[in-house]
Coordinates of C-alpha atoms in Angstrom, one line a residue:
M229 CA -174.1 24.5 -122.0
E230 CA -170.6 23.0 -122.3
N231 CA -170.0 19.7 -120.6
N232 CA -166.5 20.2 -119.1
E233 CA -166.1 16.5 -118.4
Y234 CA -165.3 15.9 -122.1
V235 CA -163.4 19.1 -122.8
K236 CA -159.7 19.0 -122.2
L237 CA -157.8 22.1 -121.1
T238 CA -156.1 24.0 -123.9
S239 CA -152.5 25.0 -123.8
I240 CA -153.6 28.6 -123.0
E241 CA -155.7 27.4 -120.1
I242 CA -153.0 25.2 -118.7
G243 CA -150.4 28.1 -119.0
A244 CA -152.8 30.6 -117.4
L245 CA -153.6 28.4 -114.4
W246 CA -150.0 27.3 -114.0
S247 CA -148.8 30.9 -113.9
A248 CA -151.6 32.0 -111.7
Y249 CA -150.6 29.4 -109.1
F250 CA -147.2 30.9 -108.7
S251 CA -148.6 34.4 -108.6
E252 CA -151.2 33.6 -105.9
T253 CA -148.8 31.6 -103.7
I254 CA -146.1 34.3 -103.8
T255 CA -148.6 37.0 -103.0
K256 CA -149.9 35.0 -100.1
C257 CA -146.4 34.7 -98.6
M258 CA -145.9 38.5 -99.0
F259 CA -149.2 39.3 -97.3
L260 CA -148.5 36.8 -94.5
H261 CA -145.3 38.7 -93.7
F262 CA -146.9 42.1 -94.0
L263 CA -149.7 41.1 -91.6
E264 CA -147.5 39.3 -89.0
N265 CA -145.3 42.3 -88.4
N266 CA -147.7 44.8 -86.7
V267 CA -149.1 47.0 -89.4
E268 CA -149.6 50.3 -87.8
D269 CA -152.5 51.5 -89.9
S270 CA -155.6 49.5 -89.2
D271 CA -157.2 50.4 -92.5
I272 CA -154.2 49.1 -94.4
E273 CA -154.2 46.0 -92.2
S274 CA -157.9 45.3 -93.2
L275 CA -157.0 45.7 -96.9
L276 CA -154.1 43.2 -96.5
E277 CA -156.4 40.8 -94.8
H278 CA -158.9 41.2 -97.7
G279 CA -156.1 40.4 -100.1
L280 CA -155.0 37.4 -98.1
N281 CA -158.5 36.0 -98.0
I282 CA -158.7 36.3 -101.8
C283 CA -155.5 34.3 -102.2
N284 CA -156.8 31.6 -99.8
K285 CA -159.9 31.2 -102.0
R286 CA -158.1 31.2 -105.3
I287 CA -155.3 28.7 -104.6
P288 CA -157.6 25.7 -103.9
K289 CA -159.7 26.6 -106.9
I290 CA -156.6 26.5 -109.2
K291 CA -155.7 23.2 -107.6
E292 CA -159.1 21.8 -108.3
L293 CA -159.1 22.9 -112.0
L294 CA -155.7 21.3 -112.5
S295 CA -156.5 18.2 -110.6
K296 CA -159.5 17.5 -112.8
E297 CA -156.9 16.9 -115.6
N298 CA -154.5 14.9 -113.4
F299 CA -152.1 17.8 -113.9
P300 CA -149.3 17.8 -111.3
I301 CA -149.7 20.7 -108.9
P302 CA -146.7 23.1 -109.0
I303 CA -144.7 23.5 -105.9
G304 CA -144.9 27.2 -106.1
F305 CA -144.3 28.9 -102.7
T306 CA -145.3 27.6 -99.3
D307 CA -144.9 28.5 -95.6
E308 CA -141.3 27.4 -95.9
D309 CA -140.7 30.5 -98.1
V310 CA -141.7 33.0 -95.5
N311 CA -140.3 33.7 -92.0
L312 CA -143.1 35.2 -89.9
K313 CA -140.7 35.9 -87.0
A314 CA -138.6 38.3 -89.1
P315 CA -139.0 42.0 -88.4
R316 CA -141.0 44.2 -90.9
L317 CA -139.1 45.1 -94.0
F318 CA -141.4 47.8 -95.5
S319 CA -143.5 50.8 -94.6
D320 CA -147.3 50.7 -94.3
T321 CA -147.5 53.0 -97.3
F322 CA -145.4 50.5 -99.3
Y323 CA -147.9 47.8 -98.3
L324 CA -150.8 49.9 -99.6
Y325 CA -149.1 50.6 -102.9
Y326 CA -147.9 47.0 -103.2
I327 CA -151.4 45.6 -103.0
W328 CA -152.7 48.3 -105.4
F329 CA -149.9 47.5 -107.8
M330 CA -150.5 43.8 -107.7
S331 CA -154.3 44.2 -108.2
S332 CA -153.6 46.3 -111.3
V333 CA -151.2 43.6 -112.5
E334 CA -153.9 41.0 -112.0
L335 CA -156.3 43.0 -114.0
Q336 CA -153.8 43.3 -116.9
V337 CA -152.8 39.7 -116.9
H338 CA -156.0 37.9 -116.2
S339 CA -158.1 39.9 -118.6
L340 CA -156.0 38.2 -121.3
S341 CA -156.7 34.8 -119.7
L342 CA -160.5 35.5 -119.6
S343 CA -160.5 36.5 -123.3
L344 CA -158.6 33.4 -124.4
C345 CA -159.8 30.6 -122.1
S346 CA -162.8 28.8 -123.7
R347 CA -163.7 26.1 -121.1
S348 CA -166.7 27.4 -119.1
D349 CA -165.3 26.5 -115.6
V350 CA -162.0 28.2 -116.3
N351 CA -163.7 31.2 -117.9
D352 CA -165.9 31.5 -114.8
Y353 CA -162.8 31.3 -112.6
Y354 CA -161.2 34.2 -114.4
R355 CA -164.3 36.3 -114.4
E356 CA -164.4 35.9 -110.6
V357 CA -160.7 36.7 -110.4
L358 CA -161.2 39.9 -112.4
N359 CA -164.1 41.0 -110.3
G360 CA -162.0 40.5 -107.1
S361 CA -159.0 42.3 -108.5
A362 CA -161.1 45.2 -109.6
D363 CA -162.7 45.4 -106.2
T364 CA -159.3 45.3 -104.5
D365 CA -157.9 48.0 -106.9
T366 CA -160.8 50.3 -106.1
K367 CA -160.4 49.7 -102.3
A368 CA -156.7 50.4 -102.4
R369 CA -157.1 53.6 -104.5
E370 CA -159.9 54.9 -102.3
L371 CA -157.9 54.2 -99.2
A372 CA -154.8 56.0 -100.7
L373 CA -157.1 59.0 -101.5
Q374 CA -158.7 59.0 -98.1
K375 CA -155.2 59.1 -96.4
G376 CA -153.7 61.7 -98.7
L377 CA -151.3 59.1 -100.0
F378 CA -152.6 59.0 -103.6
I379 CA -150.2 60.8 -105.9
R380 CA -152.2 62.1 -108.8
A381 CA -150.9 62.1 -112.4
P382 CA -150.1 65.6 -113.8
H383 CA -152.9 67.8 -115.3
I384 CA -153.0 69.1 -118.8
P385 CA -155.3 71.6 -120.5
I386 CA -158.7 70.5 -121.8
P387 CA -158.8 70.9 -125.6
K388 CA -161.2 73.6 -126.8
K389 CA -162.1 71.7 -130.0
V390 CA -161.3 68.6 -132.0
D391 CA -158.1 69.1 -134.0
F392 CA -156.0 67.1 -136.5
V393 CA -152.3 66.6 -136.8
K394 CA -151.0 68.9 -139.6
K395 CA -147.2 68.5 -139.5
K396 CA -144.9 65.5 -139.6
S397 CA -143.0 67.1 -136.8
F398 CA -145.7 65.5 -134.6
L399 CA -143.4 62.4 -134.7
T400 CA -140.1 64.3 -134.1
G401 CA -138.2 63.7 -130.9
W402 CA -134.5 64.3 -131.0
F403 CA -134.1 67.0 -133.7
G404 CA -136.2 69.8 -135.1
E405 CA -139.5 71.1 -133.6
R406 CA -140.6 69.0 -130.7
R407 CA -144.3 69.0 -129.7
P408 CA -145.5 68.7 -126.1
L409 CA -146.2 65.3 -124.7
N410 CA -149.7 64.0 -125.4
A411 CA -152.0 62.4 -122.8
L412 CA -151.2 58.8 -123.8
E413 CA -147.4 59.4 -123.6
I414 CA -147.8 61.0 -120.2
T415 CA -149.9 58.1 -119.0
H416 CA -147.2 55.5 -119.7
L417 CA -144.3 57.7 -118.5
Y418 CA -146.1 58.3 -115.2
K419 CA -147.2 54.7 -114.8
N420 CA -143.7 53.4 -115.5
A421 CA -142.1 56.0 -113.1
M422 CA -144.5 54.7 -110.4
T423 CA -143.8 51.0 -111.0
N424 CA -140.0 51.6 -110.9
T425 CA -140.4 53.6 -107.7
I426 CA -142.1 50.5 -106.1
G427 CA -139.3 48.4 -107.7
I428 CA -136.6 50.5 -106.0
T429 CA -138.1 49.9 -102.6
L430 CA -138.6 46.2 -103.2
M431 CA -135.1 45.7 -104.5
T432 CA -133.7 47.8 -101.6
G433 CA -135.4 45.5 -99.1
F434 CA -134.5 42.3 -100.9
S435 CA -130.8 43.3 -101.2
Q436 CA -130.6 43.9 -97.4
V437 CA -132.0 40.4 -96.5
A438 CA -130.9 38.0 -99.2
K439 CA -128.6 35.2 -97.8
S440 CA -126.7 34.7 -101.1
K441 CA -124.0 37.2 -102.0
E442 CA -124.8 36.7 -105.7
L443 CA -128.5 37.6 -105.0
R444 CA -127.6 40.6 -102.9
Q445 CA -125.5 41.9 -105.8
L446 CA -128.3 41.2 -108.3
F447 CA -130.9 43.0 -106.2
I448 CA -128.5 46.0 -105.8
R449 CA -128.2 46.1 -109.6
G450 CA -132.0 45.9 -109.9
K451 CA -132.4 48.8 -107.6
E452 CA -129.9 50.9 -109.7
I453 CA -131.7 50.0 -112.9
A454 CA -135.1 50.9 -111.4
A455 CA -133.7 54.2 -110.1
K456 CA -132.2 55.0 -113.5
H457 CA -135.4 54.2 -115.4
S458 CA -137.5 56.2 -112.9
N459 CA -135.2 59.2 -113.4
V460 CA -135.4 59.0 -117.2
F461 CA -139.2 59.1 -117.1
A462 CA -139.3 61.8 -114.5
A463 CA -136.8 63.9 -116.5
V464 CA -139.0 63.7 -119.7
L465 CA -142.0 64.8 -117.7
K466 CA -140.2 67.6 -115.8
E467 CA -138.8 69.0 -119.1
E468 CA -142.4 70.1 -119.8
G469 CA -143.2 71.2 -116.2
L470 CA -145.1 68.0 -115.5
S471 CA -144.9 66.2 -112.2
S472 CA -143.7 62.6 -111.8
F473 CA -144.4 59.9 -109.2
E474 CA -142.4 60.6 -106.1
S475 CA -143.1 59.5 -102.5
S476 CA -140.9 59.5 -99.4
E477 CA -143.5 57.3 -97.6
I478 CA -142.7 54.2 -99.7
Y479 CA -139.5 52.8 -98.1
A480 CA -137.7 49.8 -96.8
T481 CA -136.8 49.5 -93.1
D482 CA -133.2 48.8 -91.8
S483 CA -134.0 45.2 -91.1
T484 CA -131.4 42.6 -92.3
T485 CA -133.3 39.5 -91.2
P486 CA -134.8 37.7 -94.2
P487 CA -138.6 37.4 -94.1
F488 CA -138.6 35.5 -97.5
S489 CA -136.5 32.7 -99.0
D490 CA -134.0 33.7 -101.6
K491 CA -136.0 31.5 -104.0
L492 CA -139.1 33.6 -103.5
M493 CA -137.3 37.0 -103.8
L494 CA -135.5 35.9 -107.0
F495 CA -138.7 34.5 -108.6
H496 CA -140.7 37.6 -107.7
T497 CA -138.0 39.9 -109.2
T498 CA -137.9 37.9 -112.4
A499 CA -141.6 37.8 -112.8
L500 CA -142.1 41.6 -112.2
N501 CA -139.3 42.4 -114.6
A502 CA -140.9 40.3 -117.3
L503 CA -144.1 42.3 -116.7
G504 CA -142.0 45.5 -117.0
I505 CA -140.8 44.5 -120.4
G506 CA -144.4 44.1 -121.5
N507 CA -145.3 47.5 -120.1
Y508 CA -142.5 49.1 -122.0
G509 CA -143.6 47.4 -125.2
V510 CA -147.1 48.8 -124.8
A511 CA -145.7 52.2 -124.0
V512 CA -143.7 52.1 -127.2
S513 CA -146.8 51.5 -129.3
A514 CA -148.6 54.4 -127.6
S515 CA -145.7 56.9 -127.9
S516 CA -145.6 58.8 -131.2
R517 CA -142.6 61.0 -130.4
R518 CA -139.5 59.3 -131.5
D519 CA -137.4 60.2 -128.5
I520 CA -139.9 58.6 -126.1
G521 CA -140.0 55.3 -128.1
T522 CA -136.2 55.3 -128.2
H523 CA -136.0 55.6 -124.5
Y524 CA -138.3 52.6 -124.0
T525 CA -136.5 50.5 -126.5
R526 CA -133.1 51.1 -125.0
L527 CA -134.3 50.6 -121.4
M528 CA -136.2 47.5 -122.4
G529 CA -133.0 45.8 -123.5
E530 CA -131.4 46.6 -120.1
I531 CA -134.3 44.9 -118.3
A532 CA -134.2 41.9 -120.6
L533 CA -130.5 41.3 -119.8
F534 CA -131.2 41.7 -116.1
T535 CA -134.1 39.3 -116.3
E536 CA -132.0 36.7 -118.2
D537 CA -129.3 36.9 -115.5
A538 CA -131.9 36.4 -112.8
A539 CA -133.5 33.5 -114.6
N540 CA -130.0 31.9 -115.0
L541 CA -129.6 32.1 -111.2
M542 CA -133.0 30.4 -110.8
I543 CA -131.8 27.6 -113.0
E544 CA -128.4 27.3 -111.3
N545 CA -130.0 27.0 -107.9
G546 CA -132.6 24.4 -109.1
W547 CA -135.5 26.7 -108.3
M548 CA -137.1 27.2 -111.7
E549 CA -140.0 24.9 -112.3
Q550 CA -140.4 24.0 -115.9
P551 CA -143.5 25.5 -117.5
P552 CA -145.8 23.1 -119.4
Q553 CA -144.6 22.7 -122.9
A554 CA -145.5 21.1 -126.3
A555 CA -144.3 17.6 -127.1
D556 CA -140.7 17.4 -128.3
R557 CA -141.4 15.7 -131.7
D558 CA -137.7 15.2 -132.5
Q559 CA -137.1 13.4 -129.2
L560 CA -140.2 11.3 -129.7
V561 CA -138.9 10.2 -133.1
K562 CA -135.6 9.2 -131.6

């Protein structure tokens, strides 16, 4: 059994815990606002309470792990970043999809942390996190199914036999014979259409309530980018008679009173767009048709520019906490 008293945190463990602190504190603020503003559906309210309880357990644990190393606890996001008196900004259905989306993000991000963190107490923490995220993901999906809000991915025929690719046209996209989409390509097109639909609603709400004119303009730009990307993915699917992710139940209200600080909304936008770039990168690797890969590569560049502009605003406003970094050897020599 490893004795953690004599094992220092690695750079990966420090980075994972530092990032997790921001994720948990921002999610807690979001859930606090959702719950304070009279959720109409009691089942969705219970799911949000479940998510909030998880945040309240994880945050002290992260603090404990960092404190063992005398690591300064990040500021992250606090009660000062959420206005519980503000009217509700999103629909109940958005709440449901938001918690489902965030649990799927946690499964994606923290599975990497679990596989790379070697210290036993940190590894145990991420194993517990993944179990909780998987449970929340299941609860959210089952609730969406129960309420008829789950939008299923398109169906395709079941193959009658195992077959092999016989023509190089399998890779063709723009010119020549173009094959139908395969299941992996459909998966990523559908998933990215869904995440951009959630992004449209989030950016719509943020653009209505941001105090800063610069941020309002940035969020409007983010909404337009998300709508454009969602339309591109939907068009590719619909070309072949396949349905995309569409829902009129996921919307922002007409409130203009900010429930969150500008700092929180900008950070959340930057973090989710960074994840989006990663999702597109995975989609490129899974898409054999050239036209699909080209779409992702082009759209990825657009998100990267938007994310950089958002990060620059974070820096200009003094809101970006510096991530832990390696020693600056050149500076040490001087």
